[in-house]
Each structure stands twice: as C-alpha cells, then as structure tokens.
mmCIF file of C-alpha atoms and ligand atoms in Angstrom:
data_model
loop_
_atom_site.group_PDB
_atom_site.id
_atom_site.type_symbol
_atom_site.label_atom_id
_atom_site.label_comp_id
_atom_site.label_asym_id
_atom_site.label_seq_id
_atom_site.Cartn_x
_atom_site.Cartn_y
_atom_site.Cartn_z
ATOM 1 C CA MET A 318 126.562 156.467 80.633
ATOM 2 C CA ILE A 319 125.984 157.983 77.138
ATOM 3 C CA THR A 320 123.819 161.307 77.551
ATOM 4 C CA PRO A 321 121.990 161.892 74.642
ATOM 5 C CA THR A 322 122.353 165.234 73.798
ATOM 6 C CA THR A 323 118.633 165.925 73.450
ATOM 7 C CA ASP A 324 117.901 165.824 77.126
ATOM 8 C CA PRO A 325 118.266 168.695 79.672
ATOM 9 C CA GLN A 326 122.005 168.853 80.769
ATOM 10 C CA PRO A 327 122.779 167.155 84.026
ATOM 11 C CA ALA A 328 123.863 168.830 86.784
ATOM 12 C CA ASP A 329 127.395 167.224 86.491
ATOM 13 C CA PHE A 330 127.919 167.968 83.482
ATOM 14 C CA ALA A 331 132.104 167.961 83.907
ATOM 15 C CA ASP A 332 131.548 164.471 85.098
ATOM 16 C CA VAL A 333 129.386 163.526 81.902
ATOM 17 C CA ARG A 334 131.832 164.681 79.399
ATOM 18 C CA ALA A 335 134.789 162.468 81.069
ATOM 19 C CA THR A 336 132.411 159.705 80.993
ATOM 20 C CA ASN A 337 131.917 160.613 77.279
ATOM 21 C CA LEU A 338 135.469 160.688 76.615
ATOM 22 C CA ALA A 339 136.230 157.917 78.137
ATOM 23 C CA VAL A 340 133.827 156.107 76.351
ATOM 24 C CA VAL A 341 134.756 157.212 72.997
ATOM 25 C CA LEU A 342 138.573 156.360 73.991
ATOM 26 C CA ARG A 343 137.242 152.931 74.687
ATOM 27 C CA SER A 344 135.578 153.333 70.875
ATOM 28 C CA VAL A 345 138.522 153.948 69.457
ATOM 29 C CA ARG A 346 140.647 151.478 70.928
ATOM 30 C CA GLU A 347 138.064 148.761 70.453
ATOM 31 C CA HIS A 348 137.283 149.370 66.733
ATOM 32 C CA ALA A 349 140.636 151.455 65.042
ATOM 33 C CA PRO A 350 141.508 152.313 62.558
ATOM 34 C CA CYS A 351 138.105 153.997 62.955
ATOM 35 C CA SER A 352 135.957 157.431 61.920
ATOM 36 C CA ARG A 353 134.189 159.470 63.811
ATOM 37 C CA ALA A 354 130.772 158.264 62.143
ATOM 38 C CA ASP A 355 132.034 154.813 63.385
ATOM 39 C CA ILE A 356 132.396 156.298 66.904
ATOM 40 C CA ALA A 357 128.723 157.826 66.440
ATOM 41 C CA ALA A 358 127.367 154.625 65.275
ATOM 42 C CA SER A 359 128.958 152.254 68.057
ATOM 43 C CA THR A 360 128.759 154.360 70.820
ATOM 44 C CA GLY A 361 124.852 156.263 70.225
ATOM 45 C CA LEU A 362 126.599 159.393 70.798
ATOM 46 C CA ASN A 363 125.578 162.257 67.930
ATOM 47 C CA LYS A 364 128.240 162.877 65.596
ATOM 48 C CA ALA A 365 128.770 166.511 67.181
ATOM 49 C CA THR A 366 129.231 165.561 70.453
ATOM 50 C CA VAL A 367 131.320 162.775 69.009
ATOM 51 C CA SER A 368 133.734 165.534 67.074
ATOM 52 C CA SER A 369 133.541 167.587 69.929
ATOM 53 C CA LEU A 370 135.068 164.742 72.416
ATOM 54 C CA VAL A 371 137.159 163.513 69.413
ATOM 55 C CA ALA A 372 138.971 167.220 69.112
ATOM 56 C CA ASP A 373 139.578 167.039 73.073
ATOM 57 C CA LEU A 374 140.941 163.643 72.860
ATOM 58 C CA ILE A 375 143.161 164.720 70.061
ATOM 59 C CA ASP A 376 144.323 167.692 72.175
ATOM 60 C CA ARG A 377 145.136 165.279 75.110
ATOM 61 C CA ARG A 378 147.079 163.308 72.531
ATOM 62 C CA LEU A 379 145.396 160.177 73.510
ATOM 63 C CA VAL A 380 144.335 160.121 70.015
ATOM 64 C CA ARG A 381 145.658 160.902 66.736
ATOM 65 C CA GLU A 382 144.285 161.013 62.964
ATOM 66 C CA THR A 383 146.195 158.705 60.832
ATOM 67 C CA GLY A 384 146.030 160.662 57.996
ATOM 68 C CA LEU A 385 144.433 158.098 56.098
ATOM 69 C CA THR A 386 140.548 158.057 54.755
ATOM 70 C CA GLU A 387 138.430 155.860 54.183
ATOM 71 C CA ASN A 388 136.258 156.266 51.021
ATOM 72 C CA ARG A 389 132.622 156.075 51.481
ATOM 73 C CA VAL A 390 129.362 157.464 49.165
ATOM 74 C CA GLY A 391 130.100 161.235 49.948
ATOM 75 C CA ARG A 392 132.735 162.796 51.957
ATOM 76 C CA PRO A 393 135.782 160.772 53.382
ATOM 77 C CA ALA A 394 136.193 160.116 56.418
ATOM 78 C CA THR A 395 139.563 160.801 58.601
ATOM 79 C CA MET A 396 140.300 157.494 60.567
ATOM 80 C CA LEU A 397 141.515 157.747 63.817
ATOM 81 C CA VAL A 398 143.700 155.149 66.197
ATOM 82 C CA LEU A 399 144.674 155.473 69.873
ATOM 83 C CA ASP A 400 147.713 157.877 70.386
ATOM 84 C CA GLY A 401 148.448 157.849 74.039
ATOM 85 C CA SER A 402 152.500 157.821 73.200
ATOM 86 C CA PRO A 403 153.070 160.926 75.473
ATOM 87 C CA TYR A 404 151.725 158.556 78.488
ATOM 88 C CA ALA A 405 153.285 155.365 80.427
ATOM 89 C CA ALA A 406 151.950 153.124 82.522
ATOM 90 C CA ILE A 407 154.214 151.039 85.184
ATOM 91 C CA GLY A 408 153.471 147.871 86.384
ATOM 92 C CA VAL A 409 155.600 145.996 88.695
ATOM 93 C CA GLU A 410 155.862 142.399 90.091
ATOM 94 C CA VAL A 411 157.388 141.067 93.157
ATOM 95 C CA ASN A 412 157.583 137.701 93.690
ATOM 96 C CA VAL A 413 159.686 134.770 95.325
ATOM 97 C CA ASP A 414 162.887 134.738 93.449
ATOM 98 C CA TYR A 415 162.412 137.914 91.297
ATOM 99 C CA VAL A 416 161.235 141.246 90.408
ATOM 100 C CA THR A 417 159.644 142.432 87.260
ATOM 101 C CA ALA A 418 159.017 145.876 85.836
ATOM 102 C CA VAL A 419 157.206 146.887 82.927
ATOM 103 C CA ALA A 420 156.120 150.061 80.968
ATOM 104 C CA VAL A 421 153.888 150.629 78.234
ATOM 105 C CA ASP A 422 152.224 153.736 76.537
ATOM 106 C CA LEU A 423 148.237 154.017 76.116
ATOM 107 C CA SER A 424 148.472 152.122 73.262
ATOM 108 C CA GLY A 425 149.896 149.325 74.977
ATOM 109 C CA GLU A 426 153.366 149.304 73.119
ATOM 110 C CA ARG A 427 155.754 148.009 75.187
ATOM 111 C CA LEU A 428 158.596 150.675 76.676
ATOM 112 C CA LEU A 429 160.334 148.531 78.844
ATOM 113 C CA SER A 430 160.631 145.244 80.351
ATOM 114 C CA TRP A 431 162.895 144.484 82.988
ATOM 115 C CA ARG A 432 163.355 141.330 85.410
ATOM 116 C CA ARG A 433 166.144 141.076 88.343
ATOM 117 C CA SER A 434 166.972 138.640 91.024
ATOM 118 C CA PHE A 435 165.187 139.156 94.088
ATOM 119 C CA PRO A 436 165.547 137.369 97.341
ATOM 120 C CA GLY A 437 162.102 137.627 98.508
ATOM 121 C CA ALA A 438 161.676 134.801 100.884
ATOM 122 C CA THR A 439 164.279 136.586 103.009
ATOM 123 C CA THR A 440 163.479 139.850 102.236
ATOM 124 C CA THR A 441 161.242 141.988 104.707
ATOM 125 C CA ALA A 442 158.297 144.484 103.358
ATOM 126 C CA ALA A 443 160.446 147.593 104.006
ATOM 127 C CA GLN A 444 162.892 145.815 102.584
ATOM 128 C CA ALA A 445 161.273 145.241 99.350
ATOM 129 C CA VAL A 446 159.335 148.671 99.345
ATOM 130 C CA ALA A 447 163.156 150.149 99.234
ATOM 131 C CA THR A 448 163.949 148.029 96.324
ATOM 132 C CA VAL A 449 160.243 148.565 94.551
ATOM 133 C CA ALA A 450 160.873 152.173 94.897
ATOM 134 C CA ALA A 451 164.262 152.343 93.536
ATOM 135 C CA ILE A 452 163.263 150.613 90.359
ATOM 136 C CA VAL A 453 160.422 152.700 89.871
ATOM 137 C CA ARG A 454 162.510 156.104 89.856
ATOM 138 C CA ARG A 455 164.959 154.800 87.499
ATOM 139 C CA VAL A 456 161.806 153.459 85.125
ATOM 140 C CA VAL A 457 159.931 157.485 85.965
ATOM 141 C CA ASN A 458 163.477 158.945 85.130
ATOM 142 C CA ARG A 459 163.425 157.056 82.114
ATOM 143 C CA MET A 460 160.159 158.413 80.903
ATOM 144 C CA ALA A 461 160.677 161.351 81.894
ATOM 145 C CA ARG A 462 163.680 161.320 79.529
ATOM 146 C CA GLU A 463 161.201 160.100 76.879
ATOM 147 C CA GLU A 464 158.732 163.453 77.553
ATOM 148 C CA ARG A 465 156.301 160.714 78.911
ATOM 149 C CA GLN A 466 153.770 161.321 81.283
ATOM 150 C CA VAL A 467 153.382 158.613 83.825
ATOM 151 C CA LEU A 468 149.626 157.504 84.814
ATOM 152 C CA GLY A 469 150.394 155.326 87.279
ATOM 153 C CA LEU A 470 151.602 152.537 88.634
ATOM 154 C CA ALA A 471 150.491 149.298 89.921
ATOM 155 C CA VAL A 472 152.634 146.243 92.246
ATOM 156 C CA GLY A 473 151.638 142.549 92.269
ATOM 157 C CA VAL A 474 152.256 140.845 95.448
ATOM 158 C CA PRO A 475 151.661 136.985 95.431
ATOM 159 C CA GLY A 476 149.638 137.181 98.592
ATOM 160 C CA LEU A 477 146.083 138.403 100.030
ATOM 161 C CA VAL A 478 145.507 142.399 99.243
ATOM 162 C CA GLY A 479 143.499 144.335 101.146
ATOM 163 C CA ALA A 480 141.630 147.373 99.062
ATOM 164 C CA ASP A 481 143.746 149.827 100.630
ATOM 165 C CA GLY A 482 146.663 148.077 99.354
ATOM 166 C CA THR A 483 147.919 146.716 102.571
ATOM 167 C CA VAL A 484 149.204 143.109 102.082
ATOM 168 C CA ARG A 485 147.801 141.268 104.767
ATOM 169 C CA VAL A 486 149.593 137.531 104.006
ATOM 170 C CA ALA A 487 152.016 136.882 101.947
ATOM 171 C CA PRO A 488 153.012 133.241 103.085
ATOM 172 C CA ASN A 489 155.528 132.839 100.551
ATOM 173 C CA LEU A 490 156.890 136.147 101.320
ATOM 174 C CA GLY A 491 156.734 136.426 105.322
ATOM 175 C CA TRP A 492 154.856 139.226 104.687
ATOM 176 C CA ARG A 493 151.503 139.839 107.524
ATOM 177 C CA ASP A 494 149.924 143.503 107.903
ATOM 178 C CA ALA A 495 152.953 145.345 105.475
ATOM 179 C CA ASP A 496 151.278 148.968 104.462
ATOM 180 C CA VAL A 497 153.104 148.264 101.340
ATOM 181 C CA CYS A 498 151.139 150.668 99.053
ATOM 182 C CA GLY A 499 151.430 153.472 101.662
ATOM 183 C CA ASP A 500 154.724 152.824 102.383
ATOM 184 C CA LEU A 501 156.077 152.835 98.883
ATOM 185 C CA THR A 502 153.705 156.029 97.950
ATOM 186 C CA ARG A 503 156.098 157.687 100.647
ATOM 187 C CA ALA A 504 159.322 156.299 99.350
ATOM 188 C CA LEU A 505 158.552 157.708 96.290
ATOM 189 C CA ARG A 506 157.846 161.233 98.214
ATOM 190 C CA ASP A 507 154.376 161.426 96.735
ATOM 191 C CA PRO A 508 155.196 161.223 93.093
ATOM 192 C CA GLY A 509 151.912 162.886 91.211
ATOM 193 C CA PHE A 510 150.358 159.599 90.232
ATOM 194 C CA PRO A 511 148.526 157.002 91.575
ATOM 195 C CA VAL A 512 150.105 154.256 93.383
ATOM 196 C CA ARG A 513 148.357 150.534 93.927
ATOM 197 C CA VAL A 514 149.619 147.118 95.009
ATOM 198 C CA ASP A 515 147.265 144.347 94.081
ATOM 199 C CA ASN A 516 147.254 140.770 94.165
ATOM 200 C CA ASP A 517 149.542 139.467 91.138
ATOM 201 C CA ALA A 518 147.160 136.639 89.907
ATOM 202 C CA ASN A 519 144.335 139.562 89.902
ATOM 203 C CA LEU A 520 146.998 141.417 88.169
ATOM 204 C CA ALA A 521 148.053 138.728 85.296
ATOM 205 C CA ALA A 522 144.117 138.165 84.784
ATOM 206 C CA LEU A 523 143.959 142.025 83.259
ATOM 207 C CA ALA A 524 146.950 141.301 81.621
ATOM 208 C CA GLU A 525 145.483 138.848 79.591
ATOM 209 C CA HIS A 526 141.791 140.359 79.635
ATOM 210 C CA ARG A 527 143.683 143.290 77.600
ATOM 211 C CA PHE A 528 146.673 142.159 75.829
ATOM 212 C CA GLY A 529 146.750 138.531 75.647
ATOM 213 C CA PRO A 530 145.140 135.851 72.774
ATOM 214 C CA TRP A 531 141.814 135.853 74.998
ATOM 215 C CA ALA A 532 141.887 139.653 75.454
ATOM 216 C CA GLY A 533 138.185 140.730 75.466
ATOM 217 C CA THR A 534 137.253 137.021 76.754
ATOM 218 C CA ALA A 535 134.391 137.684 79.395
ATOM 219 C CA ASN A 536 134.974 134.504 81.649
ATOM 220 C CA LEU A 537 138.950 133.802 82.032
ATOM 221 C CA VAL A 538 140.943 132.529 84.838
ATOM 222 C CA TYR A 539 144.685 133.045 85.314
ATOM 223 C CA LEU A 540 146.635 130.469 87.213
ATOM 224 C CA THR A 541 149.639 131.428 88.514
ATOM 225 C CA GLY A 542 152.903 129.077 88.352
ATOM 226 C CA GLU A 543 155.254 130.768 90.690
ATOM 227 C CA ILE A 544 156.464 128.897 93.810
ATOM 228 C CA GLY A 545 152.942 129.581 95.135
ATOM 229 C CA VAL A 546 149.542 128.986 92.684
ATOM 230 C CA GLY A 547 146.873 132.059 92.817
ATOM 231 C CA ALA A 548 144.122 132.253 90.817
ATOM 232 C CA GLY A 549 142.851 135.643 88.839
ATOM 233 C CA VAL A 550 139.053 135.673 87.942
ATOM 234 C CA VAL A 551 137.466 137.343 85.315
ATOM 235 C CA LEU A 552 133.686 137.052 85.102
ATOM 236 C CA ASP A 553 131.373 138.826 82.619
ATOM 237 C CA GLY A 554 134.197 140.902 81.917
ATOM 238 C CA ARG A 555 135.355 142.187 85.344
ATOM 239 C CA LEU A 556 137.828 141.150 87.676
ATOM 240 C CA ARG A 557 135.933 139.578 90.318
ATOM 241 C CA ARG A 558 138.028 140.684 94.302
ATOM 242 C CA GLY A 559 135.275 139.020 96.893
ATOM 243 C CA GLY A 560 134.210 140.743 100.203
ATOM 244 C CA GLN A 561 138.204 141.972 101.138
ATOM 245 C CA GLY A 562 139.614 141.233 97.764
ATOM 246 C CA TYR A 563 140.823 137.380 98.394
ATOM 247 C CA VAL A 564 139.059 135.536 95.460
ATOM 248 C CA GLY A 565 141.288 133.358 93.827
ATOM 249 C CA GLU A 566 143.656 131.792 96.483
ATOM 250 C CA ILE A 567 143.167 128.323 94.973
ATOM 251 C CA GLY A 568 146.538 127.475 96.049
ATOM 252 C CA HIS A 569 145.912 126.389 99.797
ATOM 253 C CA ILE A 570 142.945 124.265 98.901
ATOM 254 C CA GLN A 571 143.753 121.098 100.389
ATOM 255 C CA LEU A 572 144.305 118.412 97.476
ATOM 256 C CA ASP A 573 146.137 115.578 99.711
ATOM 257 C CA PRO A 574 145.444 115.431 103.645
ATOM 258 C CA PHE A 575 149.047 113.377 103.771
ATOM 259 C CA GLY A 576 150.859 115.324 101.255
ATOM 260 C CA ALA A 577 153.541 117.686 100.900
ATOM 261 C CA GLU A 578 153.979 121.017 103.847
ATOM 262 C CA CYS A 579 153.010 123.970 102.219
ATOM 263 C CA ARG A 580 154.740 127.286 102.809
ATOM 264 C CA CYS A 581 151.023 128.224 104.698
ATOM 265 C CA GLY A 582 151.978 125.538 107.264
ATOM 266 C CA ARG A 583 148.969 123.198 106.116
ATOM 267 C CA LEU A 584 149.878 119.767 104.271
ATOM 268 C CA GLY A 585 148.880 118.691 100.848
ATOM 269 C CA CYS A 586 147.986 122.192 99.712
ATOM 270 C CA LEU A 587 147.424 122.839 95.734
ATOM 271 C CA GLU A 588 150.573 124.622 95.306
ATOM 272 C CA ALA A 589 152.467 121.940 97.341
ATOM 273 C CA VAL A 590 151.687 119.380 95.417
ATOM 274 C CA ALA A 591 151.207 120.978 91.983
ATOM 275 C CA GLY A 592 153.397 124.290 91.624
ATOM 276 C CA ILE A 593 156.965 124.497 90.368
ATOM 277 C CA GLY A 594 158.112 123.221 94.017
ATOM 278 C CA ALA A 595 156.889 119.795 93.533
ATOM 279 C CA VAL A 596 158.402 119.791 89.916
ATOM 280 C CA LEU A 597 162.480 120.452 90.966
ATOM 281 C CA GLU A 598 164.865 118.002 92.646
ATOM 282 C CA HIS A 599 166.033 121.162 94.439
ATOM 283 C CA PRO A 600 163.321 124.028 95.136
ATOM 284 C CA ALA A 601 165.945 126.647 94.155
ATOM 285 C CA LEU A 602 165.362 130.330 94.931
ATOM 286 C CA SER A 603 166.748 132.549 92.193
ATOM 287 C CA PRO A 604 165.016 132.647 88.802
ATOM 288 C CA ALA A 605 168.139 131.769 86.976
ATOM 289 C CA GLU A 606 168.615 128.511 88.926
ATOM 290 C CA VAL A 607 165.093 127.539 88.804
ATOM 291 C CA GLU A 608 165.168 128.229 85.257
ATOM 292 C CA ILE A 609 168.270 126.148 84.240
ATOM 293 C CA GLU A 610 166.441 123.179 86.206
ATOM 294 C CA LEU A 611 163.262 123.930 84.643
ATOM 295 C CA ASP A 612 165.395 123.749 80.974
ATOM 296 C CA GLU A 613 166.574 120.420 82.693
ATOM 297 C CA VAL A 614 163.240 119.591 83.112
ATOM 298 C CA VAL A 615 162.460 120.157 79.832
ATOM 299 C CA ARG A 616 165.141 118.582 78.462
ATOM 300 C CA LEU A 617 164.518 115.332 80.120
ATOM 301 C CA ALA A 618 161.177 115.462 79.414
ATOM 302 C CA ARG A 619 161.927 115.885 75.753
ATOM 303 C CA ALA A 620 163.962 112.755 75.960
ATOM 304 C CA ALA A 621 161.060 110.670 77.142
ATOM 305 C CA ASP A 622 163.001 110.446 80.928
ATOM 306 C CA SER A 623 160.299 107.714 82.643
ATOM 307 C CA ARG A 624 160.993 109.632 86.342
ATOM 308 C CA THR A 625 160.707 113.126 84.978
ATOM 309 C CA LEU A 626 157.810 112.052 82.617
ATOM 310 C CA SER A 627 155.700 110.498 85.698
ATOM 311 C CA THR A 628 156.824 113.559 88.438
ATOM 312 C CA LEU A 629 155.500 115.888 85.399
ATOM 313 C CA ALA A 630 152.164 113.402 84.783
ATOM 314 C CA ALA A 631 151.547 113.450 88.598
ATOM 315 C CA VAL A 632 151.979 117.356 88.977
ATOM 316 C CA GLY A 633 149.197 117.787 85.992
ATOM 317 C CA HIS A 634 146.953 115.540 87.571
ATOM 318 C CA ASN A 635 147.040 117.644 90.848
ATOM 319 C CA LEU A 636 146.773 120.631 88.642
ATOM 320 C CA GLY A 637 143.852 118.904 86.703
ATOM 321 C CA LYS A 638 141.732 118.253 89.940
ATOM 322 C CA GLY A 639 142.222 121.976 90.945
ATOM 323 C CA VAL A 640 141.452 122.958 87.228
ATOM 324 C CA ALA A 641 138.436 121.234 87.357
ATOM 325 C CA MET A 642 137.052 122.741 90.415
ATOM 326 C CA ILE A 643 137.890 126.219 88.974
ATOM 327 C CA ALA A 644 135.341 124.913 86.021
ATOM 328 C CA ASN A 645 132.824 123.895 88.525
ATOM 329 C CA LEU A 646 132.643 126.742 90.149
ATOM 330 C CA LEU A 647 132.965 129.474 87.909
ATOM 331 C CA ASN A 648 132.503 128.193 84.593
ATOM 332 C CA PRO A 649 134.930 129.687 82.504
ATOM 333 C CA GLU A 650 135.869 129.605 78.922
ATOM 334 C CA VAL A 651 139.720 129.309 79.595
ATOM 335 C CA VAL A 652 142.129 128.427 82.385
ATOM 336 C CA ILE A 653 145.529 130.082 81.016
ATOM 337 C CA LEU A 654 148.387 128.372 83.256
ATOM 338 C CA GLY A 655 151.283 131.371 83.424
ATOM 339 C CA GLY A 656 154.655 131.447 84.960
ATOM 340 C CA TYR A 657 156.883 128.361 85.172
ATOM 341 C CA TYR A 658 153.415 125.991 83.699
ATOM 342 C CA VAL A 659 154.380 127.643 80.565
ATOM 343 C CA PRO A 660 157.492 125.567 79.099
ATOM 344 C CA LEU A 661 155.942 122.474 81.017
ATOM 345 C CA ALA A 662 152.710 122.883 79.409
ATOM 346 C CA PRO A 663 153.284 120.130 76.622
ATOM 347 C CA TRP A 664 153.377 117.660 79.454
ATOM 348 C CA LEU A 665 150.991 119.060 81.984
ATOM 349 C CA LEU A 666 148.101 119.692 79.832
ATOM 350 C CA PRO A 667 147.335 115.980 78.712
ATOM 351 C CA ALA A 668 146.679 115.100 82.380
ATOM 352 C CA VAL A 669 145.507 118.479 83.348
ATOM 353 C CA GLU A 670 142.652 117.919 80.252
ATOM 354 C CA ALA A 671 141.893 114.441 81.511
ATOM 355 C CA GLU A 672 141.217 115.464 85.282
ATOM 356 C CA LEU A 673 139.200 118.605 84.180
ATOM 357 C CA ARG A 674 137.055 116.431 81.649
ATOM 358 C CA GLY A 675 136.596 113.723 84.469
ATOM 359 C CA ARG A 676 135.480 116.084 86.936
ATOM 360 C CA THR A 677 133.592 118.661 85.730
ATOM 361 C CA ILE A 678 129.609 117.843 86.228
ATOM 362 C CA ALA A 679 129.130 119.832 82.628
ATOM 363 C CA PRO A 680 129.356 118.498 79.302
ATOM 364 C CA ASP A 681 132.511 119.190 77.479
ATOM 365 C CA ALA A 682 134.160 120.946 81.077
ATOM 366 C CA GLY A 683 131.214 123.302 80.472
ATOM 367 C CA GLY A 684 133.003 124.465 77.006
ATOM 368 C CA CYS A 685 136.704 124.982 79.684
ATOM 369 C CA GLN A 686 139.976 125.456 77.421
ATOM 370 C CA VAL A 687 143.039 125.171 78.846
ATOM 371 C CA VAL A 688 146.264 126.873 77.460
ATOM 372 C CA ALA A 689 149.715 128.043 78.119
ATOM 373 C CA SER A 690 149.711 131.709 78.995
ATOM 374 C CA THR A 691 151.764 133.737 76.165
ATOM 375 C CA LEU A 692 152.297 137.155 77.635
ATOM 376 C CA GLY A 693 156.106 135.104 79.590
ATOM 377 C CA TYR A 694 156.996 135.676 82.948
ATOM 378 C CA GLY A 695 156.250 140.200 83.106
ATOM 379 C CA ALA A 696 152.266 138.887 82.916
ATOM 380 C CA ALA A 697 151.416 140.275 86.188
ATOM 381 C CA ALA A 698 153.700 143.116 85.745
ATOM 382 C CA LEU A 699 152.160 143.991 82.383
ATOM 383 C CA GLY A 700 148.983 143.485 84.533
ATOM 384 C CA GLY A 701 150.088 146.564 86.634
ATOM 385 C CA ALA A 702 150.234 148.654 83.710
ATOM 386 C CA ALA A 703 146.681 146.928 82.209
ATOM 387 C CA ARG A 704 145.490 148.414 85.319
ATOM 388 C CA VAL A 705 146.746 151.524 85.263
ATOM 389 C CA LEU A 706 145.205 151.915 81.605
ATOM 390 C CA ASP A 707 141.851 150.316 82.734
ATOM 391 C CA SER A 708 141.025 153.248 85.079
ATOM 392 C CA VAL A 709 141.992 155.480 82.224
ATOM 393 C CA ASP A 710 139.235 153.658 80.060
ATOM 394 C CA SER A 711 136.771 154.082 82.773
ATOM 395 C CA GLY A 712 137.596 157.747 83.040
ATOM 396 C CA ARG A 713 140.389 158.785 84.911
ATOM 397 C CA LEU A 714 141.766 160.866 81.962
ATOM 398 C CA PRO A 715 145.101 161.917 82.090
ATOM 399 C CA ARG A 716 145.126 165.818 82.687
ATOM 400 C CA VAL A 717 146.082 168.308 79.725
ATOM 401 C CA SER A 718 149.724 169.273 80.309
HETATM 402 ZN ZN1 LIG B 1282 149.114 126.522 101.873
#
C-alpha cells in the first residue's frame, strides 16, 4: 500500500511506514543501483517521503549508498544498493537421504552451504528435530561470530505441512502429525527469530522465483527430483498453498494402475515410476551412494548403453505425463526439474518434451518450457532462506540494533 502524503494521516501510521519501508526496499532490490528519484518514480511515493524512508533503511543497514553518482541534468544522484550484510536468513532441508543448511544475507549473497548424510527413512521426527537443531545452532553461532543478526529460519520437509508447521504426513520419512515447528522452536530455546516449517517443493519454488535464472517469472512450477516427487507452484507471482497447504502432491497421482508400489502404499504413483528410485538399480539411501549410482547412470548414458537409455526414456515419458498434467491444469511458463533430475536432464528432457507437447490441449503446450534447475541440491534450503527474505520484503523488517 502506498499512501500519498497529501492524504490525511491514517490511524495506524506505524503500519503504513513499515509497509512503505518495505516498498522502497523491494524497489531497491529490483532496480539497484538506483537513485532516490528512481525510487520515487517507480513507487509513486514523493521524493521527501522516499528520502526519509531511505534514511531509515540506511540506519538499519538494509540499504547503502554506493559512493557512485549518476550524472543527470541538474544535481548528480547518489546511487543506492541493497546492503543487508549484517543480516542472515537460514534455510534447512531435511530429506530422505540428506540434510542441507544454507545461510544468505539480505542481498542473497551465500554465506554458507552445508550438506550431510542423514538416514531420514529410519529416523523419527524427534531425532530429526534434534539433528536440525544442532546444525542450526552451529549456523547461528557462525553468524554471531560474523556479527550478523539472524532474521529467521525456514525448514523444508518432503511431506504435507500444515500452516502451523505440523508435518501431517511425510511418507518417505515415515512421519505423521509431527509438530516439527513447535518442537524445533523449543529445541532452539525460543531463539528470538521466527522458525517456520514448509514443504520442500514449495521452498524450492521460492528459491527459483527469487534467485534462479527464471527469477520473477509469474507462473512457475518446480518439480523435486528426490526419492519423492513434489511440485511447488507459483501462479500470478505468488506461491500457491491451497486450502490446507497441500498443493502440489503430484508424486502420488497414479500413472500406472499396474505400476511399481509407491512408499505411500499405492501402486504406480508418479514418484514410483518417474522418481529417482525408478532410475537406480539399488535405491541406495545415502546421498553419497545415490550420487555414485547416478554418476554411473550418466556414464552409461554418455556411452549410449542401450539399457540405460531405454530406462531413462521410460522415466522421461512417465515424468512427461506428469508435466503435461501440470501444463493442462496450471499453464505455467516454465516447469523446472530439480534435485537428481538435473544430471539426468539431457536424457530425460526429450521424452518429457514429447509427452508435454503430445498431451496438452493448448497449442505449443501453452508456452510451457521444461528446464533443469541450476540451483543444485540446495534448492529447498535456499528457498527456506528466500522465504525469510520474502517476509522482510513484505514488511517484517529487522529491529534496529
Ligand atoms: Zn504414492
């Protein structure tokens, strides 16, 4: 909301100011380096208001002057960029075979990125909370040593996550009704920053929407290519969650009534016939083992091994059926394949494209492209950090310390 200063002062002036600070902050993020006049032009706020808001943002070290000026007619304009270096946003992903932690500063600069093996399939939610809490404490200590204020933490989990951060069902982890958010907050002893838990695909979609090559694309779907397959859906510029937050469980749409058994107990689910488990000889559990097996699959595919190529083509066709459903239903501009799909993309994509084009009613698949993610295995964790930064953008600014 932008309030012209000629209007009578609204009742809740502090709220309006916080909102306008966020508006200016977003404008700097989108247009930096930019001048105060540029901000006034792009936001519709008047120049005096912008100057006052910018001064506040500089005080909070969210924005800084570059020292460079842009020469225009009249006075040279001092250019502004995001600062945010005194702040950190933390994202963590818990998955079947690994835990990843990422911290970024406000401008999205990667401060750390850790990945370690994790026996998710045999670990209870309580044990997972203890593991995540231990990792987060290490990240927080590192941030404290670097004199950064932690703005928040968001943890991605492959499962249905309610708005309160309760994991309702995580079939690949074997969790049910686990209050991961509450337990984690307690394990961190009320850390003084917000703790959120979200679906891993949702967070990965936020990471793509904020940091990836398709950043800012209004209609984008991210498909996780892990042991499970889930979709994160951004439509009209916003992550879509649905009635209870369960949008995107495409992994459990039945593609083949006679297909392989899925971990959810049903037959022929998309993730059973198009997930990484359908590619590997042995559905190994540690990421190191999965990566070794994947390297071998890639090597064989490069060597044109016929069995490998036909497996990848079959998985690609199954995956393409799923992508076509997404395209028919949601009309995204891009479907981004993440996780273990990335190294396999050169062999999967031709079959995916063929199914997409053959199964969509709209000409040219409704403009939908399918690409491999460039964010790597840390996408969901990076998305956790993106979710924290998004909350800053929408007005939850850090306190002045
Ligand atoms: Zn299933």
